[in-house]
Amino acid sequence: MSEAVPSRSGEEYEHVVASFTAFSAMQKELARVFARSVRMHTTDADAIVLIIEAEERGRPLTPARLAERVGLSPGATSILLGRLEQAGHVERTREGSDRRIVTLRSTTSINAAADAFFDPLQQQLGRALGEFTAEQLALVARAADNLRATMEAYLDSRSSSQD
């Protein structure tokens, strides 16, 4: 791997990237622990979290979009959703004017389990970020957004070149 690092960044650059990488790894570990706490496979728990997050943003997922996000084929996603429905964690609904479109909704029971697991962490994260000013937080958010966008563009270019 080449070292194409802007000259003004040096150690700070490496530290920022290492910190975000460690943060990402910790998020993956957190997802595994959540999955164990609700006695489900990590892929199922990842799907639940994605469904809940999409609902909270006001943009519920379709099965096809969920398949893209979890990296499964449509058939495997259908099996996953069947398990989640049977366990009482997810419902498939037809809400819009186009009744052909299926929307995924989480149930109150899985939301309660997710809240019980993640709410204490959210409070702790809020306290951890409380020492920073609004301007400092905006700068960190901008850096994270820039890194995410760069990684997305890189992945898009890789998938385009492989088509």
XYZ file of N, CA and C in Angstrom:
489
model
N 0.843 -1.169 0.000
C 0.000 0.000 0.000
C 0.892 1.236 0.000
N 0.637 2.152 -0.913
C 1.484 3.341 -1.010
C 1.089 4.366 0.043
N 2.012 5.251 0.327
C 1.825 6.282 1.348
C 1.548 7.622 0.690
N 0.386 7.795 0.064
C 0.024 9.056 -0.573
C -0.714 9.924 0.433
N 0.037 10.510 1.345
C -0.518 11.311 2.424
C -0.176 12.772 2.166
N -1.169 13.676 2.293
C -0.846 15.089 2.124
C 0.285 15.485 3.067
N 1.238 16.275 2.577
C 2.436 16.599 3.345
C 2.132 17.339 4.638
N 1.071 18.121 4.695
C 0.786 18.872 5.910
C 0.152 18.025 7.002
N -0.113 16.761 6.722
C -0.849 15.943 7.670
C 0.032 15.036 8.515
N 0.888 14.248 7.902
C 1.805 13.379 8.617
C 1.184 12.539 9.709
N 1.731 12.659 10.918
C 1.270 11.861 12.057
C -0.185 12.135 12.400
N -0.614 13.378 12.284
C -2.005 13.717 12.606
C -2.964 12.967 11.684
N -2.613 12.935 10.398
C -3.415 12.209 9.416
C -3.544 10.747 9.825
N -2.414 10.125 10.097
C -2.416 8.709 10.474
C -3.218 8.475 11.757
N -3.089 9.379 12.707
C -3.820 9.235 13.959
C -5.330 9.331 13.724
N -5.763 10.289 12.903
C -7.192 10.440 12.605
C -7.730 9.191 11.917
N -7.030 8.728 10.894
C -7.487 7.533 10.172
C -7.505 6.325 11.105
N -6.474 6.170 11.920
C -6.434 5.049 12.868
C -7.573 5.149 13.877
N -7.882 6.341 14.324
C -8.974 6.523 15.285
C -10.321 6.170 14.669
N -10.560 6.628 13.440
C -11.820 6.293 12.780
C -11.896 4.795 12.477
N -10.780 4.191 12.115
C -10.753 2.747 11.868
C -11.076 1.980 13.147
N -10.489 2.404 14.261
C -10.770 1.766 15.551
C -12.225 1.970 15.954
N -12.759 3.149 15.687
C -14.163 3.427 15.985
C -15.071 2.494 15.179
N -14.747 2.318 13.910
C -15.521 1.425 13.050
C -15.455 -0.021 13.552
N -14.274 -0.454 13.954
C -14.126 -1.808 14.493
C -14.937 -1.968 15.771
N -14.958 -0.943 16.600
C -15.733 -1.004 17.838
C -17.231 -1.065 17.537
N -17.669 -0.370 16.499
C -19.076 -0.456 16.108
C -19.439 -1.876 15.691
N -18.533 -2.537 14.966
C -18.784 -3.926 14.557
C -18.860 -4.840 15.775
N -17.981 -4.627 16.736
C -18.019 -5.435 17.961
C -19.303 -5.157 18.736
N -19.713 -3.922 18.783
C -20.954 -3.555 19.449
C -22.140 -4.265 18.798
N -22.139 -4.326 17.477
C -23.211 -5.031 16.758
C -23.219 -6.514 17.107
N -22.027 -7.114 17.232
C -21.962 -8.542 17.604
C -22.511 -8.765 19.014
N -22.157 -7.874 19.934
C -22.639 -8.009 21.317
C -24.155 -7.807 21.365
N -24.667 -6.836 20.606
C -26.123 -6.646 20.542
C -26.794 -7.905 20.011
N -26.248 -8.483 18.950
C -26.832 -9.705 18.377
C -26.897 -10.811 19.421
N -25.800 -10.987 20.159
C -25.814 -12.014 21.211
C -26.853 -11.695 22.286
N -26.989 -10.407 22.621
C -27.920 -10.027 23.695
C -29.368 -10.302 23.330
N -29.689 -10.270 22.036
C -31.057 -10.566 21.601
C -31.153 -11.946 20.958
N -30.092 -12.740 21.133
C -30.047 -14.127 20.680
C -30.372 -14.281 19.190
N -29.641 -13.506 18.387
C -29.825 -13.669 16.947
C -28.478 -13.600 16.241
N -28.472 -14.077 15.032
C -27.276 -14.043 14.200
C -26.909 -12.591 13.928
N -25.610 -12.328 13.766
C -25.169 -10.945 13.558
C -25.767 -10.325 12.294
N -25.946 -11.100 11.241
C -26.547 -10.563 10.018
C -27.989 -10.146 10.284
N -28.726 -10.950 11.063
C -30.101 -10.602 11.409
C -30.137 -9.330 12.256
N -29.234 -9.236 13.215
C -29.186 -8.048 14.071
C -28.766 -6.824 13.258
N -27.816 -6.985 12.335
C -27.436 -5.878 11.458
C -28.647 -5.390 10.666
N -29.427 -6.330 10.157
C -30.622 -5.968 9.392
C -31.613 -5.208 10.266
N -31.812 -5.678 11.485
C -32.731 -4.994 12.409
C -32.272 -3.562 12.651
N -30.996 -3.386 12.919
C -30.463 -2.039 13.182
C -30.656 -1.152 11.953
N -30.389 -1.667 10.772
C -30.579 -0.887 9.546
C -32.038 -0.505 9.352
N -32.938 -1.429 9.636
C -34.374 -1.162 9.490
C -34.808 -0.080 10.476
N -34.375 -0.196 11.721
C -34.735 0.796 12.740
C -34.151 2.167 12.394
N -32.879 2.204 12.002
C -32.246 3.485 11.648
C -32.970 4.149 10.480
N -33.356 3.375 9.473
C -34.069 3.930 8.318
C -35.426 4.482 8.745
N -36.110 3.758 9.625
C -37.391 4.250 10.135
C -37.214 5.565 10.886
N -36.169 5.639 11.703
C -35.919 6.854 12.483
C -35.610 8.051 11.590
N -35.025 7.792 10.419
C -34.753 8.870 9.456
C -35.988 9.193 8.621
N -37.067 8.432 8.809
C -38.281 8.662 8.037
C -38.238 8.113 6.629
N -37.293 7.193 6.382
C -37.148 6.587 5.061
C -37.034 5.078 5.194
N -38.159 4.407 5.509
C -38.101 2.954 5.719
C -37.546 2.212 4.510
N -36.892 1.108 4.800
C -36.256 0.304 3.757
C -37.254 -0.609 3.062
N -36.940 -0.926 1.828
C -37.619 -1.996 1.102
C -36.735 -3.235 1.221
N -37.269 -4.417 0.943
C -36.416 -5.606 0.962
C -35.213 -5.489 0.011
N -35.404 -4.893 -1.154
C -34.286 -4.756 -2.111
C -33.195 -3.847 -1.552
N -33.593 -2.754 -0.943
C -32.603 -1.830 -0.367
C -31.886 -2.478 0.812
N -32.626 -3.240 1.624
C -31.994 -3.954 2.730
C -30.971 -4.949 2.189
N -31.315 -5.658 1.124
C -30.386 -6.626 0.526
C -29.085 -5.941 0.133
N -29.186 -4.756 -0.484
C -27.983 -4.002 -0.850
C -27.163 -3.641 0.382
N -27.847 -3.188 1.432
C -27.154 -2.691 2.627
C -26.471 -3.808 3.404
N -27.087 -4.998 3.473
C -26.476 -6.097 4.228
C -25.602 -6.990 3.347
N -25.634 -6.754 2.036
C -24.769 -7.511 1.135
C -25.232 -8.927 0.877
N -26.539 -9.123 0.838
C -27.090 -10.452 0.577
C -27.837 -10.450 -0.755
N -28.006 -11.630 -1.316
C -28.818 -11.759 -2.526
C -30.282 -11.538 -2.143
N -31.132 -11.241 -3.131
C -32.556 -11.092 -2.820
C -33.153 -12.341 -2.167
N -32.732 -13.521 -2.622
C -33.250 -14.758 -2.027
C -32.828 -14.921 -0.577
N -31.549 -14.661 -0.299
C -31.057 -14.769 1.077
C -31.726 -13.719 1.974
N -31.972 -12.539 1.416
C -32.658 -11.496 2.194
C -34.086 -11.905 2.494
N -34.733 -12.546 1.552
C -36.097 -13.024 1.788
C -36.125 -14.047 2.925
N -35.145 -14.928 2.958
C -35.053 -15.921 4.043
C -34.791 -15.216 5.369
N -33.875 -14.247 5.364
C -33.582 -13.468 6.572
C -34.851 -12.776 7.068
N -35.592 -12.134 6.172
C -36.816 -11.441 6.585
C -37.872 -12.416 7.103
N -37.916 -13.599 6.521
C -38.825 -14.626 7.031
C -38.510 -14.982 8.470
N -37.217 -15.135 8.784
C -36.814 -15.426 10.172
C -37.195 -14.281 11.094
N -36.928 -13.045 10.651
C -37.219 -11.882 11.489
C -38.718 -11.706 11.695
N -39.506 -12.000 10.670
C -40.972 -11.942 10.816
C -41.464 -13.015 11.774
N -40.954 -14.229 11.600
C -41.373 -15.337 12.451
C -41.019 -15.071 13.910
N -39.900 -14.404 14.154
C -39.487 -14.076 15.517
C -40.245 -12.877 16.080
N -41.051 -12.214 15.238
C -41.819 -11.065 15.701
C -41.034 -9.768 15.750
N -39.961 -9.675 14.944
C -39.118 -8.479 14.956
C -39.414 -7.511 13.816
N -39.965 -8.020 12.721
C -40.173 -7.206 11.521
C -41.535 -7.503 10.922
N -42.114 -6.468 10.324
C -43.349 -6.625 9.558
C -43.126 -6.052 8.170
N -43.693 -6.715 7.175
C -43.662 -6.181 5.811
C -45.018 -5.530 5.576
N -44.985 -4.260 5.167
C -46.233 -3.526 4.947
C -46.250 -2.936 3.544
N -47.440 -2.560 3.109
C -47.626 -1.855 1.836
C -48.315 -0.541 2.188
N -47.530 0.542 2.218
C -48.013 1.798 2.774
C -48.302 2.885 1.759
N -47.555 2.932 0.702
C -47.646 4.050 -0.235
C -48.775 3.882 -1.225
N -48.813 4.822 -2.146
C -49.837 4.759 -3.191
C -49.578 3.595 -4.142
N -48.312 3.223 -4.299
C -47.956 2.069 -5.113
C -47.931 0.839 -4.197
N -48.999 0.084 -4.205
C -49.161 -1.052 -3.288
C -48.212 -2.206 -3.610
N -47.488 -2.113 -4.712
C -46.516 -3.158 -5.033
C -45.264 -3.039 -4.185
N -44.998 -1.845 -3.646
C -43.773 -1.601 -2.887
C -43.964 -2.049 -1.444
N -43.088 -2.937 -1.012
C -43.117 -3.458 0.357
C -42.168 -2.623 1.209
N -42.645 -2.228 2.370
C -41.852 -1.451 3.318
C -41.604 -2.309 4.549
N -40.392 -2.220 5.085
C -40.038 -2.994 6.276
C -40.201 -2.124 7.512
N -40.880 -2.668 8.503
C -41.100 -1.969 9.769
C -40.670 -2.873 10.922
N -39.987 -2.289 11.872
C -39.605 -3.028 13.077
C -40.781 -3.032 14.046
N -40.819 -4.034 14.896
C -41.908 -4.138 15.869
C -41.519 -3.442 17.176
N -42.513 -3.189 17.982
C -42.247 -2.518 19.265
C -41.358 -3.374 20.165
N -41.490 -4.690 20.080
C -40.681 -5.544 20.960
C -39.194 -5.461 20.632
N -38.829 -5.476 19.347
C -37.406 -5.394 19.005
C -36.898 -3.978 19.234
N -37.766 -2.975 19.056
C -37.370 -1.603 19.365
C -37.062 -1.451 20.842
N -37.864 -2.085 21.691
C -37.622 -2.020 23.138
C -36.284 -2.673 23.485
N -35.992 -3.809 22.849
C -34.719 -4.492 23.102
C -33.544 -3.636 22.619
N -33.680 -3.027 21.454
C -32.616 -2.170 20.925
C -32.427 -0.941 21.817
N -33.539 -0.353 22.253
C -33.442 0.811 23.148
C -32.755 0.446 24.455
N -33.122 -0.693 25.007
C -32.518 -1.116 26.275
C -31.014 -1.314 26.122
N -30.592 -1.784 24.968
C -29.166 -2.024 24.735
C -28.425 -0.728 24.404
N -28.982 0.078 23.482
C -28.238 1.216 22.940
C -28.439 2.528 23.689
N -29.564 2.733 24.372
C -29.797 4.020 25.042
C -28.739 4.367 26.087
N -28.319 3.424 26.941
C -27.244 3.783 27.888
C -25.961 4.216 27.175
N -25.645 3.573 26.070
C -24.465 3.966 25.305
C -24.651 5.366 24.734
N -25.831 5.653 24.193
C -26.089 6.986 23.642
C -25.857 8.059 24.704
N -26.289 7.810 25.916
C -26.085 8.770 27.006
C -24.588 8.938 27.294
N -23.861 7.839 27.316
C -22.421 7.906 27.571
C -21.692 8.622 26.434
N -22.108 8.379 25.205
C -21.493 9.064 24.071
C -21.772 10.565 24.138
N -22.983 10.906 24.542
C -23.322 12.316 24.703
C -22.436 12.997 25.728
N -22.187 12.301 26.834
C -21.284 12.863 27.854
C -19.858 12.973 27.323
N -19.407 11.970 26.566
C -18.051 11.993 26.018
C -17.869 13.158 25.043
N -18.900 13.473 24.283
C -18.804 14.574 23.326
C -19.118 15.928 23.957
N -19.629 15.905 25.185
C -20.019 17.131 25.864
C -18.871 18.080 26.146
N -17.647 17.607 26.124
C -16.502 18.474 26.410
C -16.091 19.311 25.205
N -16.708 19.059 24.042
C -16.329 19.763 22.825
C -17.332 20.872 22.502
N -16.831 21.920 21.882
C -17.705 23.016 21.462
C -18.471 22.590 20.215
N -19.503 23.346 19.899
C -20.280 23.079 18.688
C -19.388 23.176 17.451
N -18.473 24.129 17.442
C -17.571 24.289 16.301
C -16.637 23.086 16.159
N -16.127 22.601 17.283
C -15.250 21.429 17.235
C -16.010 20.200 16.746
N -17.236 20.024 17.227
C -18.045 18.884 16.785
C -18.363 18.990 15.300
N -18.627 20.194 14.826
C -18.897 20.392 13.400
C -17.678 20.007 12.565
N -16.495 20.336 13.060
C -15.267 19.984 12.357
C -15.069 18.471 12.309
N -15.306 17.799 13.423
C -15.186 16.336 13.461
C -16.211 15.705 12.517
N -17.438 16.210 12.550
C -18.479 15.678 11.667
C -18.101 15.880 10.202
N -17.547 17.049 9.880
C -17.117 17.314 8.510
C -16.005 16.349 8.096
N -15.056 16.116 8.987
C -13.981 15.178 8.683
C -14.540 13.773 8.454
N -15.443 13.331 9.323
C -16.043 12.003 9.173
C -16.832 11.917 7.872
N -17.601 12.964 7.557
C -18.371 12.980 6.306
C -17.455 12.928 5.093
N -16.341 13.675 5.131
C -15.389 13.665 4.018
C -14.762 12.284 3.838
N -14.391 11.650 4.947
C -13.802 10.312 4.858
C -14.815 9.304 4.318
N -16.057 9.367 4.815
C -17.107 8.458 4.331
C -17.349 8.664 2.845
N -17.482 9.919 2.408
C -17.735 10.210 1.001
C -16.581 9.734 0.123
N -15.368 9.904 0.588
C -14.200 9.442 -0.155
C -14.218 7.921 -0.294
N -14.553 7.231 0.796
C -14.613 5.765 0.739
C -15.741 5.304 -0.187
N -16.897 5.979 -0.148
C -18.002 5.632 -1.042
C -17.598 5.819 -2.500
N -16.957 6.942 -2.795
C -16.511 7.202 -4.169
C -15.500 6.149 -4.615
N -14.615 5.773 -3.709
C -13.621 4.747 -4.028
C -14.325 3.421 -4.353
N -15.285 3.041 -3.523
C -16.013 1.791 -3.774
C -16.796 1.860 -5.075
N -17.432 3.014 -5.332
C -18.182 3.177 -6.581
C -17.260 3.033 -7.792
N -16.078 3.642 -7.711
C -15.134 3.552 -8.835
C -14.642 2.129 -9.029
N -14.462 1.405 -7.933
C -14.017 0.009 -8.023
C -15.100 -0.854 -8.637
N -16.344 -0.648 -8.231
C -17.424 -1.479 -8.780
C -17.685 -1.114 -10.236
N -17.514 0.165 -10.604
C -17.681 0.586 -11.996
C -16.615 -0.030 -12.884
N -15.381 -0.104 -12.385
C -14.280 -0.637 -13.181
C -14.374 -2.156 -13.337
N -15.158 -2.809 -12.481
C -15.278 -4.258 -12.555
C -16.476 -4.688 -13.387
N -17.302 -3.725 -13.781
C -18.494 -4.064 -14.611
C -18.149 -4.332 -16.035
